[in-house]
Short mmCIF file of C-alpha atoms in Angstrom, two decimals:
data_model
loop_
_atom_site.label_atom_id
_atom_site.label_comp_id
_atom_site.label_asym_id
_atom_site.label_seq_id
_atom_site.Cartn_x
_atom_site.Cartn_y
_atom_site.Cartn_z
CA MET A 184 -9.95 -4.62 -9.09
CA MET A 185 -6.48 -3.27 -8.81
CA VAL A 186 -5.39 -2.52 -5.26
CA ALA A 187 -3.04 0.44 -5.18
CA ILE A 188 -0.55 1.35 -2.53
CA PRO A 189 -1.21 3.65 0.43
CA LEU A 190 1.29 6.52 0.28
CA THR A 191 2.36 5.73 -3.27
CA VAL A 192 2.27 9.47 -3.68
CA MET A 193 5.51 9.74 -1.74
CA SER A 194 7.41 9.08 -4.92
CA LEU A 195 5.63 12.01 -6.50
CA ALA A 196 6.10 14.21 -3.48
CA MET A 197 9.85 13.90 -3.83
CA THR A 198 9.84 15.35 -7.33
CA GLY A 199 9.27 18.90 -6.18
CA CYS A 200 8.45 21.21 -3.32
CA ALA A 201 4.99 21.51 -1.87
CA THR A 202 3.22 23.98 0.35
CA THR A 203 2.73 22.45 3.78
CA GLY A 204 0.60 24.95 5.62
CA GLY A 205 1.12 27.60 8.25
CA ALA A 206 4.14 28.54 10.26
CA ASN A 207 3.38 26.04 13.02
CA GLY A 208 2.72 23.18 10.63
CA VAL A 209 -1.04 23.75 10.86
CA SER A 210 -2.73 23.22 7.55
CA GLU A 211 -4.56 26.19 6.08
CA ALA A 212 -7.82 25.75 4.20
CA ASN A 213 -7.16 24.61 0.66
CA PRO A 214 -9.81 25.31 -2.00
CA ASP A 215 -8.79 22.12 -3.81
CA ASP A 216 -9.67 20.07 -0.71
CA PRO A 217 -13.22 20.93 0.42
CA TRP A 218 -13.61 17.43 1.92
CA GLU A 219 -10.51 17.69 4.07
CA GLY A 220 -12.16 16.36 7.23
CA PHE A 221 -13.22 13.14 5.50
CA ASN A 222 -9.94 12.90 3.60
CA ARG A 223 -7.84 13.20 6.75
CA ARG A 224 -9.74 10.34 8.39
CA VAL A 225 -9.18 8.10 5.37
CA PHE A 226 -5.55 9.21 5.24
CA ALA A 227 -5.11 8.24 8.89
CA PHE A 228 -6.62 4.80 8.18
CA ASN A 229 -4.29 4.27 5.21
CA ASP A 230 -1.32 5.49 7.26
CA VAL A 231 -1.96 2.99 10.06
CA LEU A 232 -2.33 0.19 7.52
CA ASP A 233 0.94 1.20 5.92
CA ARG A 234 2.86 1.63 9.17
CA TYR A 235 1.91 -1.70 10.71
CA ALA A 236 1.51 -3.96 7.67
CA LEU A 237 2.72 -2.72 4.33
CA LYS A 238 5.91 -0.93 5.34
CA PRO A 239 7.32 -3.81 7.43
CA ALA A 240 6.52 -6.23 4.61
CA ALA A 241 8.24 -3.95 2.11
CA GLN A 242 11.30 -3.72 4.36
CA GLY A 243 11.48 -7.49 4.52
CA TYR A 244 11.03 -7.74 0.75
CA ARG A 245 13.90 -5.34 0.12
CA TYR A 246 16.11 -7.11 2.64
CA ILE A 247 15.80 -10.53 1.01
CA THR A 248 15.58 -9.45 -2.65
CA PRO A 249 18.82 -8.63 -4.49
CA ASP A 250 18.91 -5.21 -6.14
CA PRO A 251 19.14 -6.57 -9.73
CA LEU A 252 16.06 -8.73 -9.13
CA GLN A 253 14.16 -5.79 -7.62
CA LYS A 254 15.00 -3.74 -10.69
CA GLY A 255 13.78 -6.53 -12.95
CA ILE A 256 10.50 -6.82 -11.05
CA SER A 257 9.94 -3.06 -11.32
CA ASN A 258 10.68 -3.23 -15.04
CA PHE A 259 8.17 -6.05 -15.44
CA PHE A 260 5.27 -4.10 -13.95
CA ASP A 261 6.28 -0.88 -15.71
CA ASN A 262 6.20 -2.77 -18.98
CA LEU A 263 2.64 -3.94 -18.37
CA GLY A 264 1.67 -0.30 -17.93
CA GLU A 265 2.71 0.47 -21.51
CA VAL A 266 -0.55 -1.12 -22.71
CA ARG A 267 -2.56 1.46 -20.76
CA THR A 268 -0.34 4.26 -22.03
CA ALA A 269 -0.75 3.21 -25.66
CA PHE A 270 -4.54 2.96 -25.31
CA ASN A 271 -4.94 6.35 -23.67
CA SER A 272 -2.49 8.03 -26.02
CA LEU A 273 -4.70 7.03 -28.94
CA LEU A 274 -7.79 8.37 -27.15
CA GLN A 275 -5.96 11.64 -26.55
CA GLY A 276 -4.90 12.02 -30.16
CA LYS A 277 -1.21 11.31 -29.48
CA PRO A 278 -0.29 8.68 -32.07
CA LYS A 279 3.45 9.24 -31.63
CA ASN A 280 3.32 8.47 -27.91
CA ALA A 281 1.05 5.50 -28.59
CA GLY A 282 3.61 4.17 -31.04
CA LEU A 283 6.45 4.65 -28.58
CA ALA A 284 4.54 2.85 -25.81
CA SER A 285 3.64 0.00 -28.16
CA THR A 286 7.24 -0.28 -29.31
CA ARG A 287 8.44 -0.34 -25.73
CA PHE A 288 5.99 -3.09 -24.81
CA LEU A 289 6.85 -5.26 -27.78
CA MET A 290 10.61 -4.75 -27.50
CA ASN A 291 10.81 -5.28 -23.74
CA THR A 292 8.47 -8.26 -23.80
CA THR A 293 10.31 -9.91 -26.69
CA PHE A 294 13.95 -8.98 -26.09
CA GLY A 295 13.75 -8.08 -22.41
CA LEU A 296 12.80 -11.48 -21.00
CA GLY A 297 9.13 -10.67 -20.68
CA GLY A 298 9.80 -7.16 -19.43
CA LEU A 299 12.38 -7.92 -16.75
CA LEU A 300 14.92 -5.99 -18.80
CA ASP A 301 14.41 -2.62 -20.47
CA PRO A 302 16.21 -2.61 -23.83
CA ALA A 303 13.68 -0.09 -25.20
CA THR A 304 15.01 2.67 -22.96
CA HIS A 305 18.57 1.90 -23.96
CA ALA A 306 17.46 2.12 -27.59
CA GLY A 307 15.99 5.58 -26.98
CA PHE A 308 12.30 4.71 -26.98
CA ILE A 309 10.71 6.75 -24.19
CA ALA A 310 6.96 7.32 -23.80
CA ASP A 311 5.04 9.63 -21.48
CA LYS A 312 2.82 7.60 -19.16
CA GLU A 313 -0.90 8.15 -19.71
CA ASP A 314 -4.02 6.95 -17.91
CA PHE A 315 -7.73 7.45 -18.39
CA GLY A 316 -7.89 10.24 -15.83
CA GLN A 317 -5.52 12.19 -18.08
CA THR A 318 -7.67 11.27 -21.07
CA LEU A 319 -10.73 12.70 -19.33
CA ALA A 320 -8.79 15.91 -18.75
CA VAL A 321 -7.95 16.14 -22.46
CA TRP A 322 -11.65 15.64 -23.20
CA GLY A 323 -12.47 18.64 -21.04
CA VAL A 324 -13.66 16.96 -17.83
CA GLY A 325 -12.92 19.09 -14.78
CA GLU A 326 -10.50 17.94 -12.10
CA GLY A 327 -12.96 18.02 -9.22
CA PRO A 328 -12.05 18.09 -5.52
CA TYR A 329 -9.11 16.25 -4.00
CA LEU A 330 -10.07 12.87 -2.60
CA VAL A 331 -8.29 10.25 -0.49
CA LEU A 332 -9.48 6.71 -1.25
CA PRO A 333 -9.29 3.84 1.27
CA PHE A 334 -6.40 1.46 0.48
CA TYR A 335 -5.56 3.55 -2.59
CA GLY A 336 -4.49 7.00 -1.48
CA PRO A 337 -4.55 10.42 -3.16
CA ALA A 338 -6.84 11.08 -6.10
CA THR A 339 -9.27 13.60 -7.53
CA VAL A 340 -12.86 13.01 -8.56
CA ARG A 341 -11.69 12.93 -12.18
CA SER A 342 -8.85 10.47 -11.64
CA THR A 343 -11.19 8.27 -9.58
CA ALA A 344 -13.67 8.19 -12.45
CA GLY A 345 -10.88 6.92 -14.67
CA LEU A 346 -9.94 3.97 -12.47
CA PRO A 347 -12.36 1.39 -13.97
CA VAL A 348 -10.90 1.97 -17.43
CA ASP A 349 -7.37 1.84 -16.00
CA TRP A 350 -8.14 -1.53 -14.46
CA ALA A 351 -9.64 -2.75 -17.75
CA THR A 352 -6.51 -1.77 -19.68
CA TYR A 353 -4.04 -3.41 -17.29
CA PRO A 354 -2.98 -6.90 -18.45
CA LEU A 355 -2.92 -8.42 -14.97
CA THR A 356 -6.68 -7.96 -14.80
CA TYR A 357 -7.04 -10.77 -17.32
CA VAL A 358 -4.91 -13.39 -15.59
CA GLU A 359 -7.49 -16.13 -15.02
CA ASP A 360 -5.74 -18.01 -12.25
CA ASP A 361 -6.70 -16.23 -9.02
CA THR A 362 -3.61 -17.42 -7.15
CA VAL A 363 -1.28 -16.13 -9.84
CA ARG A 364 -3.15 -12.86 -10.22
CA TYR A 365 -3.25 -12.06 -6.51
CA SER A 366 0.37 -13.11 -6.06
CA LEU A 367 1.46 -10.76 -8.81
CA ARG A 368 -0.66 -7.97 -7.33
CA GLY A 369 0.97 -8.49 -3.95
CA LEU A 370 4.44 -8.51 -5.46
CA GLU A 371 3.67 -5.32 -7.36
CA ILE A 372 2.54 -3.58 -4.17
CA LEU A 373 5.58 -4.72 -2.19
CA ASP A 374 7.98 -3.67 -4.92
CA ALA A 375 6.40 -0.24 -5.27
CA ARG A 376 6.35 0.35 -1.51
CA ALA A 377 9.95 -0.80 -1.12
CA SER A 378 11.05 1.74 -3.72
CA LEU A 379 9.77 4.54 -1.44
CA LEU A 380 11.45 3.54 1.81
CA ASP A 381 14.42 5.86 1.40
CA GLN A 382 12.29 8.87 0.49
CA GLU A 383 10.05 9.24 3.54
CA ASP A 384 12.47 11.47 5.46
CA LEU A 385 12.00 14.17 2.83
CA ILE A 386 8.44 14.84 3.97
CA ARG A 387 8.27 18.05 6.01
CA GLY A 388 5.59 19.59 8.22
CA ASP A 389 2.07 18.21 8.19
CA ARG A 390 2.25 14.88 6.35
CA TYR A 391 -1.28 15.08 5.01
CA SER A 392 -0.86 18.58 3.57
CA PHE A 393 2.57 17.85 2.14
CA ILE A 394 1.43 14.73 0.34
CA ARG A 395 -1.79 16.36 -0.90
CA ASP A 396 -0.07 19.45 -2.29
CA ALA A 397 2.77 17.48 -3.85
CA TRP A 398 0.40 14.96 -5.42
CA LEU A 399 -1.78 17.67 -6.93
CA GLN A 400 1.29 19.49 -8.23
CA ARG A 401 2.67 16.36 -9.84
CA ARG A 402 -0.70 15.25 -11.20
CA ARG A 403 -1.27 18.57 -12.93
CA PHE A 404 2.25 18.34 -14.34
CA GLU A 405 1.34 14.95 -15.84
CA VAL A 406 -2.04 16.10 -17.17
CA ASN A 407 -0.40 19.09 -18.86
CA ASP A 408 2.38 16.93 -20.34
CA GLY A 409 4.99 18.76 -18.34
CA ASP A 410 3.80 22.23 -19.29
CA THR A 411 3.98 24.34 -16.13
CA GLY A 412 2.91 27.52 -17.87
CA GLU A 413 4.82 30.38 -19.35
CA ASP A 414 7.92 31.60 -17.58
CA THR A 415 7.34 35.26 -16.83
CA PHE A 416 11.07 35.86 -16.88
CA ILE A 417 11.30 35.11 -20.60
CA ASN A 418 8.42 37.18 -21.93
CA ASP A 419 7.32 40.78 -21.90
CA ASP A 420 4.64 40.17 -19.27
CA PHE A 421 7.17 40.28 -16.45
CA ASP A 422 7.17 43.79 -15.08
CA TYR A 423 10.07 45.09 -13.04
CA ASP A 424 11.53 48.43 -12.07
CA GLU A 425 14.75 48.80 -14.02
CA ASP A 426 15.88 51.70 -11.78
CA ALA A 427 15.80 49.40 -8.78
CA PHE A 428 18.69 47.42 -10.27
CA SER A 429 20.80 50.43 -11.22
CA GLU A 430 23.52 51.80 -9.03
#
């Protein structure tokens, strides 16, 4: 099983603003989070694990690892993810994205030293990342309540249901040597956590609410392929009082 990173959502939280609750930082009831009491307890467990184990290890990793090598390691694991993207793109009826992901994987693996380099991006081959949770959404499965998983972090019922397929479509799952597989898993976790160290100060208000709202916002953005809905300012549905703007 793939172990994910507590607070990996921080990277998503930094991509946009999120609602963080009331005026005093007190979280208001969120209809997307009916299990908030349970989720907050799991969040607190993950946070302690991160604060006293994962974060210090990530700081040490970043201190001793040169920036070019860190970039290469990130590229390597991103490249492995192209297999999952290609698979799910086909299931979602997106052959173009599947082709782009396959091209990226083949080009970076062949000409990018096994994925350490990213010549595909420089050549203009960019694919939208897809996972089985997104595939379930395309198939009409509802999102379900927000859920915080131990050791893993933010999720929904739908994205959780997609995890077994995500694990099955990730190449590291099939590395037979346990030592190699677990070592690569550990390196992946450290690299991902190190990439978030500079972003933590951007979290405002109640940490739990901020991360939840930002993760849900970003996840829905991914599921909808970046479609955030119609802009009311560019269609006739936006109603305003023209006289209010006249002198």
